Structure formats: C-alpha cells, structure tokens
Tab-separated table of C-alpha atoms in Angstrom:
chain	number	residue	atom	x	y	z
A	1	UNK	CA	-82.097	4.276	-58.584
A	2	UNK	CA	-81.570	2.282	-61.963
A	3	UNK	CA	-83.275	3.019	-64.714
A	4	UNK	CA	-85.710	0.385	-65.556
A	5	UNK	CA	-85.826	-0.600	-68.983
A	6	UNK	CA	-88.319	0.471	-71.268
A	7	UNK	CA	-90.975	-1.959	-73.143
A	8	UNK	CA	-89.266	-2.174	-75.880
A	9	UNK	CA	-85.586	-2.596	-74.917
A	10	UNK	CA	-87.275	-5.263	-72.772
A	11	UNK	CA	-88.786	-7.000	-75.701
A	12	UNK	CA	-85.745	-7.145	-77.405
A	13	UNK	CA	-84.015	-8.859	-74.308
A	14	UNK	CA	-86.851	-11.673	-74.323
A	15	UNK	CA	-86.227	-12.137	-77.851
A	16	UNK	CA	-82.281	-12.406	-77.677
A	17	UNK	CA	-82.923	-14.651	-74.928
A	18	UNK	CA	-85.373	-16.917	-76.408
A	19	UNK	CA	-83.308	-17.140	-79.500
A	20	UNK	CA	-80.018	-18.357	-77.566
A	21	UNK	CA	-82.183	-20.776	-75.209
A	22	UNK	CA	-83.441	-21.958	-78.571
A	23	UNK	CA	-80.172	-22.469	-80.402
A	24	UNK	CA	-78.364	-24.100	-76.576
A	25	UNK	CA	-81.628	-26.767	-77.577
A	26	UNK	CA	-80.718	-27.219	-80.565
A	27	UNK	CA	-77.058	-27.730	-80.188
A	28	UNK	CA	-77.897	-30.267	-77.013
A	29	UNK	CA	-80.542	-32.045	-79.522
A	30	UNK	CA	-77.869	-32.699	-82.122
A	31	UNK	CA	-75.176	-34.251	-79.868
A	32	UNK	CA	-77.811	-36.768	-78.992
A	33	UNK	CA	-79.098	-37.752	-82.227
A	34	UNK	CA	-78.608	-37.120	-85.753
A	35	UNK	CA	-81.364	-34.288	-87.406
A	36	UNK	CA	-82.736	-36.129	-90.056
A	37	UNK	CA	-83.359	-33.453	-92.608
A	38	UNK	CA	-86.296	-33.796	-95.325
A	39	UNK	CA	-85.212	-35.448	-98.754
A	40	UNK	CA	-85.276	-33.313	-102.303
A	41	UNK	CA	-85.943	-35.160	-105.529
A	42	UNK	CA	-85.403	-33.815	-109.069
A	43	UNK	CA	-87.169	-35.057	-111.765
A	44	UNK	CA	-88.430	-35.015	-115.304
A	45	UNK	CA	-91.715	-36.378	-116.399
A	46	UNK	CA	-91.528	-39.006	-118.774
A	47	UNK	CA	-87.408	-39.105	-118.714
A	48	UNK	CA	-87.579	-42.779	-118.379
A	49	UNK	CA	-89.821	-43.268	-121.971
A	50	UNK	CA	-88.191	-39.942	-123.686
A	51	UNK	CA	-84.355	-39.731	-123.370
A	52	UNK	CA	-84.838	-37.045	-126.452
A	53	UNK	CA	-86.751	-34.697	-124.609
A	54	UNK	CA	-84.436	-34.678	-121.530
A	55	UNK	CA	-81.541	-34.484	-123.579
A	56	UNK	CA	-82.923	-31.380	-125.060
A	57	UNK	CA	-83.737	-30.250	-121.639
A	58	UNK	CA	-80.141	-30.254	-120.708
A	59	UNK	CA	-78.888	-28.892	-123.807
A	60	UNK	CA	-81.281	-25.712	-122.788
A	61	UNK	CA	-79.444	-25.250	-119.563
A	62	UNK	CA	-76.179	-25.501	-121.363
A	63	UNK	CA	-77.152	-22.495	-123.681
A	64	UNK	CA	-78.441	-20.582	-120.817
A	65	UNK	CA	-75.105	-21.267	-118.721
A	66	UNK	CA	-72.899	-19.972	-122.201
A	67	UNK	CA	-75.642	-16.881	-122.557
A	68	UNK	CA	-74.941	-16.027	-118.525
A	69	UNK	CA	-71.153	-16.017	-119.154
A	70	UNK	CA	-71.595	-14.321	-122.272
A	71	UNK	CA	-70.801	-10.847	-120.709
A	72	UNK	CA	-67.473	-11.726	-119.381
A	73	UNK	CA	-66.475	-13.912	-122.440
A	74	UNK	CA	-67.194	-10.400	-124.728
A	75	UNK	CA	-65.171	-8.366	-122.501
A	76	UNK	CA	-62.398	-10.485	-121.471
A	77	UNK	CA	-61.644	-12.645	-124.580
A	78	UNK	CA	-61.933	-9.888	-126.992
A	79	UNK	CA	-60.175	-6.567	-128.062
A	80	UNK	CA	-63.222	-4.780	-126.011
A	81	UNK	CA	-61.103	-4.324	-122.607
A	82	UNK	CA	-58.571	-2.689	-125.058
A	83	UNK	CA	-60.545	-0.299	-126.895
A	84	UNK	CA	-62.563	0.746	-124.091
A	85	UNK	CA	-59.556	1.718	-121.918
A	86	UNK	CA	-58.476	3.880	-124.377
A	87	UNK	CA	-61.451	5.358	-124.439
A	88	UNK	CA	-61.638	6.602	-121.575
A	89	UNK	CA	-57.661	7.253	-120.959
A	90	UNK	CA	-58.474	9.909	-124.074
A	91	UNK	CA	-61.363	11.533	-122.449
A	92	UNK	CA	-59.632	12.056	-118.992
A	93	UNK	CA	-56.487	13.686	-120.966
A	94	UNK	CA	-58.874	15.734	-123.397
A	95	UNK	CA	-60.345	16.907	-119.614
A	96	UNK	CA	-63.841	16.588	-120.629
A	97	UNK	CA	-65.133	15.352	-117.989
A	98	UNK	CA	-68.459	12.944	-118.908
A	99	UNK	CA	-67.841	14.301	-122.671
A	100	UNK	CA	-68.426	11.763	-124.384
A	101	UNK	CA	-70.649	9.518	-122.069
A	102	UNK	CA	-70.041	6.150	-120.663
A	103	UNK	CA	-72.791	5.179	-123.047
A	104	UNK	CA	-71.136	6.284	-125.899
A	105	UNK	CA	-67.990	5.026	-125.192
A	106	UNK	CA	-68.632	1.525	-124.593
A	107	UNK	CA	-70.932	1.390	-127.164
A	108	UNK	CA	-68.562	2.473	-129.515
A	109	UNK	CA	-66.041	-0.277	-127.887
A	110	UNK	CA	-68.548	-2.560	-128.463
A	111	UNK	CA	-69.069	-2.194	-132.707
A	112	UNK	CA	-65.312	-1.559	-132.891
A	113	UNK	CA	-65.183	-5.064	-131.057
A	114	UNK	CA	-67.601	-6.608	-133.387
A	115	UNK	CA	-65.665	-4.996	-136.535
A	116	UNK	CA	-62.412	-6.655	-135.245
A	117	UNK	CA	-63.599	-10.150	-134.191
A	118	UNK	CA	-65.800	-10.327	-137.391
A	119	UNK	CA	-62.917	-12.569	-138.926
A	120	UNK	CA	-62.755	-14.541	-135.575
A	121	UNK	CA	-66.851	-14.934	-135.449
A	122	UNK	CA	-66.759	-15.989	-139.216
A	123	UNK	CA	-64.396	-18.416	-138.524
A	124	UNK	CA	-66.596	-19.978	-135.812
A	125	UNK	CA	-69.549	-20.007	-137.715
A	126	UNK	CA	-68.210	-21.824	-140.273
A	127	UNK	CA	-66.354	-24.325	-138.991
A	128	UNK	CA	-68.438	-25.408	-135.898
A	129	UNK	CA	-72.135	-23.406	-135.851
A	130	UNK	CA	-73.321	-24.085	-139.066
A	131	UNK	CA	-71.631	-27.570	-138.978
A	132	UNK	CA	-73.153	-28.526	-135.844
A	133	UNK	CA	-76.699	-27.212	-136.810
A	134	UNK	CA	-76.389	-29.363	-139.602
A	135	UNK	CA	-75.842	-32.552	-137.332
A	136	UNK	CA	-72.474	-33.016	-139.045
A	137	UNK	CA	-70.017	-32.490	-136.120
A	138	UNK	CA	-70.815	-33.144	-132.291
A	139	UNK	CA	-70.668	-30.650	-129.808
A	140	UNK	CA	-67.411	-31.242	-128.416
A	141	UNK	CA	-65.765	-30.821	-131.869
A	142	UNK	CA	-67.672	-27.398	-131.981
A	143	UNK	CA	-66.262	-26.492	-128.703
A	144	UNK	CA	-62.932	-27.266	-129.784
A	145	UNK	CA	-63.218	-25.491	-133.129
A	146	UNK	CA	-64.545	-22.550	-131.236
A	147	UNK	CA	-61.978	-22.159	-128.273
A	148	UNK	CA	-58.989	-23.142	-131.636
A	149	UNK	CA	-59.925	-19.868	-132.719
A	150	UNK	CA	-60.486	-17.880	-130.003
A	151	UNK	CA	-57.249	-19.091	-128.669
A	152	UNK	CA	-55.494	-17.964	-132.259
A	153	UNK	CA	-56.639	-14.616	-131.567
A	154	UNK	CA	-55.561	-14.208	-128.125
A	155	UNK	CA	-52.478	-15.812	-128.965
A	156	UNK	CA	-51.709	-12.778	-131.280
A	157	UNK	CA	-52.057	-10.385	-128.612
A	158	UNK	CA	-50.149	-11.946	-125.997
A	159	UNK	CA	-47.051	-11.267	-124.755
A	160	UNK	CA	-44.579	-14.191	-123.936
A	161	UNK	CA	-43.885	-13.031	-120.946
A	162	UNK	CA	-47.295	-13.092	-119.282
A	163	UNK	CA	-48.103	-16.733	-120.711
A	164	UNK	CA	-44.233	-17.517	-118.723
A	165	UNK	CA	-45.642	-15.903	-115.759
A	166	UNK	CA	-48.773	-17.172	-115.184
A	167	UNK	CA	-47.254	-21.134	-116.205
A	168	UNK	CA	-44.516	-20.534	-113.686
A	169	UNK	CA	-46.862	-19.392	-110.830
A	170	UNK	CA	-49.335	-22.529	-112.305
A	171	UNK	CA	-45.987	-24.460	-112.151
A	172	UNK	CA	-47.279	-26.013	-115.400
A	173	UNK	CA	-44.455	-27.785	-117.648
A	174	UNK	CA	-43.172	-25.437	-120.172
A	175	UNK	CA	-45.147	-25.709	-123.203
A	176	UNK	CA	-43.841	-26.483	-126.345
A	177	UNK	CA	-46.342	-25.724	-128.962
A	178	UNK	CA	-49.027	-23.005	-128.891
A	179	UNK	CA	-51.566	-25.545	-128.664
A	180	UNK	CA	-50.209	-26.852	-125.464
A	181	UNK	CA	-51.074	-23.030	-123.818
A	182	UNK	CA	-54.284	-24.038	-121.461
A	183	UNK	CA	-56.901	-21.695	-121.393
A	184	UNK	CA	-56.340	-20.982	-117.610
A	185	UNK	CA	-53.004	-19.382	-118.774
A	186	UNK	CA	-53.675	-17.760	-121.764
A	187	UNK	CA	-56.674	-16.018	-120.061
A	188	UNK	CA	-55.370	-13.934	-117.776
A	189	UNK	CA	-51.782	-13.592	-119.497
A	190	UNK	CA	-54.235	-12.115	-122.606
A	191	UNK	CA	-56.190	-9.755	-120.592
A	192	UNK	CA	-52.660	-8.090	-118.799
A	193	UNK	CA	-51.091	-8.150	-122.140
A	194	UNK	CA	-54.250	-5.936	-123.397
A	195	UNK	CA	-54.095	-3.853	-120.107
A	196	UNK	CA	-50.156	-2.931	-120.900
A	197	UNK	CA	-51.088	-2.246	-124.587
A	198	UNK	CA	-53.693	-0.196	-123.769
A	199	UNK	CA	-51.733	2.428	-121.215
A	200	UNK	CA	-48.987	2.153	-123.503
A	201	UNK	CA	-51.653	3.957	-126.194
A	202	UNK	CA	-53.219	5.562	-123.704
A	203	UNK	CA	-49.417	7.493	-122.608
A	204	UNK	CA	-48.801	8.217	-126.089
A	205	UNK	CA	-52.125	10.099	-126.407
A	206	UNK	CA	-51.645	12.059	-122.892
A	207	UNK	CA	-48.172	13.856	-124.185
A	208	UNK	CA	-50.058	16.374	-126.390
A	209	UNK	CA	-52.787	17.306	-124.339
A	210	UNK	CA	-49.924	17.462	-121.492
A	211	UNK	CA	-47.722	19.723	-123.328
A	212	UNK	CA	-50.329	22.137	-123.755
A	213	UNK	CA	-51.402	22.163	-120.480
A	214	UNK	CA	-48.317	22.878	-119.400
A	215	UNK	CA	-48.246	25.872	-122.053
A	216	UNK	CA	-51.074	27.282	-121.185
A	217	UNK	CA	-49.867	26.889	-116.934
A	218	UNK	CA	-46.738	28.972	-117.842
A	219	UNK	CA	-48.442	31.590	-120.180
A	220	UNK	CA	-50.736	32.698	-117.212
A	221	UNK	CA	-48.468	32.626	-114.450
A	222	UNK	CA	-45.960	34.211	-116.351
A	223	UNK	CA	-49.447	37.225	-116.871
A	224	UNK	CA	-50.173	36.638	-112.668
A	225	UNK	CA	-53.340	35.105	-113.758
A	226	UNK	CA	-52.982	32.699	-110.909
A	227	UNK	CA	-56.309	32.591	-109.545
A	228	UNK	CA	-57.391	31.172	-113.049
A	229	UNK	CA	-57.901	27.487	-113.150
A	230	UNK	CA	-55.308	26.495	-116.340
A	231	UNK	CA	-57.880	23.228	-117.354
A	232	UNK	CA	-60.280	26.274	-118.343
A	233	UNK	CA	-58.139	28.194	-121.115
A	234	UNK	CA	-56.288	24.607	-122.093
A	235	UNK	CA	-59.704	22.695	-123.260
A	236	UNK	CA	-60.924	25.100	-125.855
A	237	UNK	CA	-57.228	24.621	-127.346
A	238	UNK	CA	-57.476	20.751	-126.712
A	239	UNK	CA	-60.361	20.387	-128.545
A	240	UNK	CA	-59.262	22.789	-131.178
A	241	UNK	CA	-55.998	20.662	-131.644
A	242	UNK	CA	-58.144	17.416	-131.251
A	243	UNK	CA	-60.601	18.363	-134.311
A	244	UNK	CA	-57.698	20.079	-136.536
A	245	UNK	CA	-55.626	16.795	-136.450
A	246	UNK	CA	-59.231	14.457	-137.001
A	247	UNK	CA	-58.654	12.876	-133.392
A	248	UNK	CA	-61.209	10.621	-133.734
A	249	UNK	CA	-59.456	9.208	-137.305
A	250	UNK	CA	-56.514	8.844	-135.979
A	251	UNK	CA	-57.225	7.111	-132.712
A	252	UNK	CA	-59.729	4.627	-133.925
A	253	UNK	CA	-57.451	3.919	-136.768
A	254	UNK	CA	-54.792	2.909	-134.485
A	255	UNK	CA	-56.756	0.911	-132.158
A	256	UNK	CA	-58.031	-1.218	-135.009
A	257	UNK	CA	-55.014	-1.308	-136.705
A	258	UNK	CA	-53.415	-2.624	-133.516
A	259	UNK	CA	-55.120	-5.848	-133.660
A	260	UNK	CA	-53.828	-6.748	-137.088
C-alpha cells in the first residue's frame, strides 16, 4: 500500500495549492478589469509658501547622494587603486602572509592618497568650495571647476590608448582637445591605466624576492633537504634584504613619485 502522507507534507500541499488557486484568480481577475492600485503622494509642508526651505531640502539629498558615492569616487578617481595594489602585490612576494594587515595597508593607501591629491583637493577648494560657500559662483560652476580638476589629474595618468579604446567601443567622435574626453571615457580608461601601472611596479618588485627564492630552492636540493618547504629558509632572508635596502623608503618613494 502507498504511503499516506504525513501532516505536515500534507499541509504544505494545501498551501501550494491554495497559493496557485489564488494566483489562477488573480490572473482571471486582471483580464477582466484593470486592478486599480492605491495612489502615493509626496509632499512637503508649507512648499507652496517656502520655496527656500524646499530648496534646501533638496540640496540635503544632493549632499547625501555625493556622500553615498563618496567611497567609489575615493577609490576609483584617485591614485588609491594604485597604491593599494602595490601593496599588496609586495606583501604576497615578501610571502608574509597577513603581515602587514589589510588594515594597515589600506590605511596607509589611504594617507598616501590624501598626500598625493592634496594639490588636486586644494585646487577644488579654492576655486569652487570656498567660492560657492561664499554665494559667489552657482553650483554648476562648482561642479565644473571640480570635475576640470579631477579630470587634469586623471588625464596625467592615462594612457592614450585606453581613452582610444573605450571612445572606439563608445563609437564617440575622436576628440580633439582634452576637454572634449567625457567622463564616461576617461573613467574607466583611468582606472585600467592605474591597474597596468600598478603590476608593472608590482613585477619589478617580485624579481628580487624571486631570485632568492629560487636561491634558496637550489641550495637545499642541491643538500637533499627536499622535504623542507623553501618559503621557510627564503623569508628570514627576504626580510633581511627588505630592511637592509629600507624597503619601505624605497617603495613608497616610488609610488608617490609616480604620480608626479
């Protein structure tokens, strides 16, 4: 004989059933008449007498928009994706594992990002923030001021051959001028620019801690020390190199000397 189901699997058969009988109903409703589906108003009290106090309302969801994107702007659309990828392209060829942490690192990235748009953020803030507080420009000639200088910056960094490929697959007109670059370009051409840059550093920092790996692999199989991992003799003499040549010097001052 068939086993009968249980309660359970028998509840959950009425409910699967109810739910399609109820959706069938619905379906049959709509092809008969239009659902007519509750309005939604959005209002401001006293917007009709105080066109000041909405407009400030509005300008307070702008600034919270700007403050949401804020993240990506900082890492995108400054030398932060840079820095940090070198970062951690050292630590992974120094083999130390979580040494230094992903706290340290981007925290680092982030005041050696602050130290190399400094020149970028004082341009801003003099030409459209403090202007603009002041009631002297309007907000679209801050915005303008603001993305002109951005856009000088990134222009720096960017290859021509990433702002070409991102206009051809746009299939934009050639432009003639920097200024003519949109921002939809020269966004993503600056970020794979800064990606290339950075594994180009990051390469150039791998071929001493590679050589000495590779040392180390041949001095102990050449003993018949095989069963000894080679990353275990070869970090004491990474970091040993690392600190005698003042790593940390030397790779910061590159990174920030890159930008100039």
């Amino acid at each position: 004989m068939p086993e009968r189901p249980s309660g359970k699997r028998r509840g959950m058969i009425l409910m699967c059933a109810c739910f399609v009988i109820g959706f069938l109903a619905l379906s049959t409703s709509a092809w008969g008449q239009q659902l007519s589906l509750p309005s939604i108003t959005m209002s401001l009290p006293g917007g009709e007498t105080q066109p000041a106090r909405v407009a400030t309302v509005v300008q307070l969801l702008f600034l919270l928009t700007i403050l949401s994107l804020a993240p990506a702007v900082l890492i995108m659309l400054t030398s932060f994706t840079r820095i940090v990828v070198v970062l951690s392209l050292l630590r992974q060829a120094m083999g130390t594992q979580q040494v230094p942490g992903n706290q340290i690192i981007i925290g680092l990235s982030l005041f050696l990002t602050f130290f190399i748009m400094t020149p970028v953020w004082n341009q801003v803030n003099t030409g459209a923030l403090q202007p603009y507080m002041n009631e002297e420009i309007s907000q679209e000639k801050a915005l303008d001021i603001t993305a002109g200088a951005v856009r000088t910056f990134m222009l720096k960094q960017t290859r021509e051959k990433d702002i070409a490929l991102f206009t051809n697959i746009s299939k934009r007109e050639k432009p003639r001028t920097p200024q003519d670059i949109g921002l939809a370009v020269l966004i993503p051409a600056f970020v794979i620019s800064e990606l290339k840059t950075a594994f180009q550093i990051g390469f150039m920092i791998y071929i001493p801690f590679l050589i000495l790996d590779m040392v180390v692999a041949s001095v102990l199989l050449s003993m018949g020390m095989m069963m000894l991992p080679p990353i275990m003799v070869s970090l004491p003499f990474k970091l040993l190199l690392f600190v005698l040549v003042d790593g940390w010097f030397l790779v910061v001052g590159s990174l920030v000397q890159s930008f100039g």
